[in-house]
Coordinates of C-alpha atoms and ligand atoms in Angstrom, one line a residue:
M1 CA 53.0 -9.8 -114.2
T2 CA 49.4 -9.6 -113.2
T3 CA 47.2 -7.1 -115.3
I4 CA 43.7 -6.1 -114.2
R5 CA 40.9 -4.1 -115.6
E6 CA 37.6 -2.8 -114.3
Q7 CA 34.4 -4.4 -115.4
T8 CA 30.7 -4.0 -114.5
I9 CA 28.9 -7.3 -113.7
T10 CA 25.4 -8.0 -112.7
C11 CA 24.3 -10.4 -110.0
P12 CA 22.1 -13.2 -111.4
A13 CA 20.2 -13.5 -108.1
C14 CA 19.2 -9.9 -107.3
A15 CA 20.1 -8.0 -110.5
T16 CA 22.4 -5.5 -108.7
S17 CA 25.2 -4.2 -111.1
F18 CA 28.5 -3.4 -109.6
K19 CA 32.2 -2.8 -110.6
V20 CA 34.9 -5.5 -110.1
H21 CA 38.5 -5.9 -111.0
V22 CA 39.0 -8.8 -113.3
V23 CA 42.4 -10.4 -114.2
G24 CA 43.6 -9.8 -117.7
S25 CA 46.7 -11.9 -117.4
C26 CA 48.9 -13.4 -114.8
G27 CA 51.9 -15.7 -114.4
Y28 CA 53.7 -17.5 -111.6
A29 CA 57.1 -19.0 -110.8
G30 CA 56.9 -22.0 -108.4
K31 CA 54.3 -23.2 -106.0
D32 CA 53.9 -23.9 -102.3
T33 CA 53.6 -27.6 -101.6
D34 CA 49.8 -27.3 -101.3
L35 CA 49.9 -26.2 -105.0
R36 CA 49.4 -22.5 -104.3
P37 CA 51.1 -20.7 -107.3
Q38 CA 53.5 -18.0 -106.4
Y39 CA 52.4 -15.2 -108.7
W40 CA 54.6 -12.5 -110.1
G41 CA 53.5 -9.1 -108.9
L42 CA 50.0 -8.5 -107.6
D43 CA 48.3 -11.7 -106.3
P44 CA 45.4 -12.3 -108.6
L45 CA 43.8 -15.1 -106.5
P46 CA 41.3 -12.8 -104.6
L47 CA 40.2 -11.2 -107.9
F48 CA 39.0 -14.4 -109.5
V49 CA 35.9 -14.5 -107.3
H50 CA 33.3 -11.8 -107.0
T51 CA 30.7 -11.0 -104.4
C52 CA 27.5 -9.2 -104.9
P53 CA 27.4 -6.3 -102.5
R54 CA 23.6 -6.7 -101.9
C55 CA 22.8 -10.4 -101.6
L56 CA 26.4 -11.8 -101.3
F57 CA 26.0 -14.2 -104.2
S58 CA 29.6 -15.2 -104.9
G59 CA 31.5 -17.1 -107.5
Y60 CA 33.7 -17.0 -110.6
G61 CA 32.8 -14.8 -113.6
A62 CA 31.1 -17.8 -115.2
H63 CA 28.8 -18.2 -112.2
F64 CA 27.6 -14.6 -112.7
E65 CA 26.8 -15.3 -116.3
A66 CA 24.6 -18.4 -115.6
P67 CA 21.0 -18.2 -114.4
V68 CA 20.2 -19.1 -110.8
S69 CA 17.3 -21.3 -109.7
D70 CA 14.3 -19.8 -107.9
E71 CA 15.3 -21.7 -104.8
L72 CA 18.8 -20.2 -104.7
R73 CA 17.5 -16.7 -105.3
Q74 CA 15.0 -17.0 -102.5
W75 CA 17.7 -18.4 -100.1
L76 CA 20.0 -15.5 -101.0
V77 CA 17.6 -12.5 -101.3
E78 CA 14.7 -13.3 -99.1
E79 CA 16.2 -15.5 -96.5
R80 CA 19.6 -13.7 -96.5
G81 CA 21.2 -17.2 -96.5
L82 CA 24.7 -15.8 -96.6
G83 CA 24.1 -13.2 -93.9
R84 CA 26.0 -9.9 -94.0
L85 CA 29.5 -9.3 -95.4
Q86 CA 32.0 -9.5 -92.6
S87 CA 35.1 -8.7 -94.7
D88 CA 36.1 -8.2 -98.3
A89 CA 39.1 -10.5 -97.8
G90 CA 39.7 -13.1 -100.6
S91 CA 39.4 -16.0 -98.1
R92 CA 36.0 -14.7 -97.0
R93 CA 34.7 -14.4 -100.6
Y94 CA 35.9 -17.9 -101.6
T95 CA 34.1 -19.2 -98.5
L96 CA 30.9 -17.3 -99.6
A97 CA 31.3 -18.8 -103.1
A98 CA 31.7 -22.3 -101.6
R99 CA 28.5 -21.8 -99.5
C100 CA 26.7 -20.5 -102.6
R101 CA 27.8 -23.4 -104.7
E102 CA 26.8 -25.9 -102.0
Q103 CA 23.3 -24.4 -101.9
A104 CA 23.3 -24.6 -105.8
G105 CA 24.0 -28.3 -105.5
D106 CA 27.6 -28.4 -106.8
D107 CA 29.6 -31.5 -105.8
N108 CA 32.2 -31.9 -103.0
L109 CA 35.1 -31.7 -105.4
A110 CA 34.0 -28.2 -106.6
L111 CA 33.4 -27.1 -103.0
A112 CA 36.8 -28.5 -101.8
D113 CA 38.6 -26.6 -104.5
L114 CA 37.0 -23.3 -103.4
Y115 CA 37.9 -24.0 -99.8
L116 CA 41.5 -24.8 -100.8
R117 CA 41.7 -21.4 -102.5
A118 CA 40.2 -19.7 -99.4
S119 CA 43.1 -21.3 -97.5
W120 CA 45.6 -20.0 -100.0
C121 CA 44.2 -16.5 -99.7
A122 CA 44.1 -16.7 -95.9
R123 CA 47.8 -17.6 -95.8
V124 CA 48.7 -14.4 -97.7
E125 CA 46.3 -12.4 -95.4
G126 CA 48.2 -13.7 -92.4
D127 CA 45.0 -15.2 -91.0
A128 CA 46.2 -18.5 -89.6
A129 CA 42.8 -19.4 -88.0
M130 CA 41.0 -18.9 -91.3
E131 CA 43.7 -20.8 -93.2
R132 CA 43.3 -23.9 -90.9
L133 CA 39.5 -23.7 -91.0
S134 CA 39.5 -23.6 -94.8
Q135 CA 42.1 -26.4 -95.0
R136 CA 39.9 -28.6 -92.7
R137 CA 36.8 -27.9 -94.9
A138 CA 38.8 -28.7 -98.1
V139 CA 40.2 -32.0 -96.6
E140 CA 36.7 -33.2 -95.5
R141 CA 35.2 -32.5 -99.0
F142 CA 38.2 -33.9 -101.0
Q143 CA 37.9 -37.1 -98.9
R144 CA 34.2 -37.3 -99.5
A145 CA 34.7 -36.7 -103.2
L146 CA 37.3 -39.5 -103.4
E147 CA 35.1 -41.9 -101.5
A148 CA 32.1 -41.1 -103.7
G149 CA 34.1 -41.7 -106.9
L150 CA 33.6 -38.0 -108.0
V151 CA 37.3 -37.4 -108.8
P152 CA 38.2 -38.1 -112.5
P153 CA 41.1 -40.6 -112.9
D154 CA 43.6 -38.0 -114.1
E155 CA 43.0 -35.9 -110.9
Q156 CA 43.0 -38.7 -108.3
T157 CA 46.7 -38.6 -107.6
A158 CA 46.7 -34.8 -107.1
I159 CA 43.7 -34.9 -104.8
T160 CA 45.1 -37.8 -102.8
Y161 CA 48.4 -35.9 -102.4
L162 CA 46.5 -32.7 -101.4
V163 CA 44.5 -34.5 -98.7
G164 CA 47.8 -35.8 -97.3
E165 CA 49.6 -32.5 -97.6
L166 CA 46.8 -30.4 -96.1
S167 CA 46.5 -32.9 -93.2
R168 CA 50.3 -32.5 -92.6
R169 CA 49.8 -28.7 -92.5
L170 CA 46.9 -29.2 -90.0
G171 CA 49.1 -31.4 -87.8
D172 CA 47.1 -34.5 -88.5
F173 CA 50.2 -36.6 -89.2
E174 CA 48.4 -40.0 -89.1
L175 CA 46.0 -39.0 -91.9
A176 CA 48.8 -37.2 -93.7
T177 CA 51.1 -40.3 -93.8
S178 CA 48.2 -42.6 -94.8
Y179 CA 47.3 -40.4 -97.8
L180 CA 50.9 -39.4 -98.9
A181 CA 52.0 -43.1 -98.8
R182 CA 49.3 -43.9 -101.4
V183 CA 50.8 -41.5 -103.9
V184 CA 52.9 -43.8 -106.2
D185 CA 52.4 -42.0 -109.6
I186 CA 55.8 -41.3 -111.1
D187 CA 55.2 -37.5 -111.5
W188 CA 54.2 -37.1 -107.9
A189 CA 56.2 -39.7 -106.0
D190 CA 59.2 -37.5 -105.3
L191 CA 57.1 -34.6 -103.9
A192 CA 54.9 -36.9 -101.9
G193 CA 57.9 -38.8 -100.5
R194 CA 59.4 -35.5 -99.4
Q195 CA 56.2 -34.4 -97.7
L196 CA 55.8 -37.8 -96.2
D197 CA 59.2 -37.4 -94.5
L198 CA 58.0 -34.1 -93.1
A199 CA 54.8 -35.6 -91.8
R200 CA 56.8 -38.4 -90.1
Q201 CA 58.9 -35.7 -88.4
A202 CA 55.6 -34.1 -87.2
N203 CA 56.5 -31.0 -89.3
D204 CA 53.5 -28.8 -90.1
E205 CA 55.2 -25.8 -91.6
N206 CA 54.5 -24.2 -95.0
A207 CA 56.9 -25.5 -97.6
L208 CA 57.9 -24.7 -101.2
M209 CA 58.1 -27.0 -104.2
P210 CA 61.6 -28.3 -104.7
Ligands
ZN1 ZN1 23.0 -10.1 -105.6

């Protein structure tokens, strides 16, 4: 079960203090085939990212504990680089976090991971347009990260699989089959083969891990 507690955190960009819910513990049984865990009880995913109510600086707890550059502060506080808060939905806050980390100079692998999580939140929110937009952004950045050699060897199979599986969900079956067919690692081959069959049948539905 998910447990949460209230905590006050301070924005490293504009020094605003505000209360958030942080996750004490959580667990899951099973995953969707894009690796989204199916948590027991309250879904903790939206609670892992926080958004400053004043300048919209967004990120994980660790991002709030690290100093920010003068350039990032100016972009957030003076130039209002992230605009105004449109919604407090988890998908929106993961997207703000991705834009913040992009401005901070994080690599495409880190950005792709945030967009993947935005898509996971959007699915639970029932926001299909946001889910697809976030999946598209994740696929683009995962592909760039793979091409640039940014993905560590022990993550290459999972990321290759994800590009294929997200492309299948987006209805891009050509890209899906090309990436899923590359997954030969023994631990991933059965799952990739199953999703490859779905892609060849032009099936773009959500699916659960076998
Ligand atoms: Zn702030």
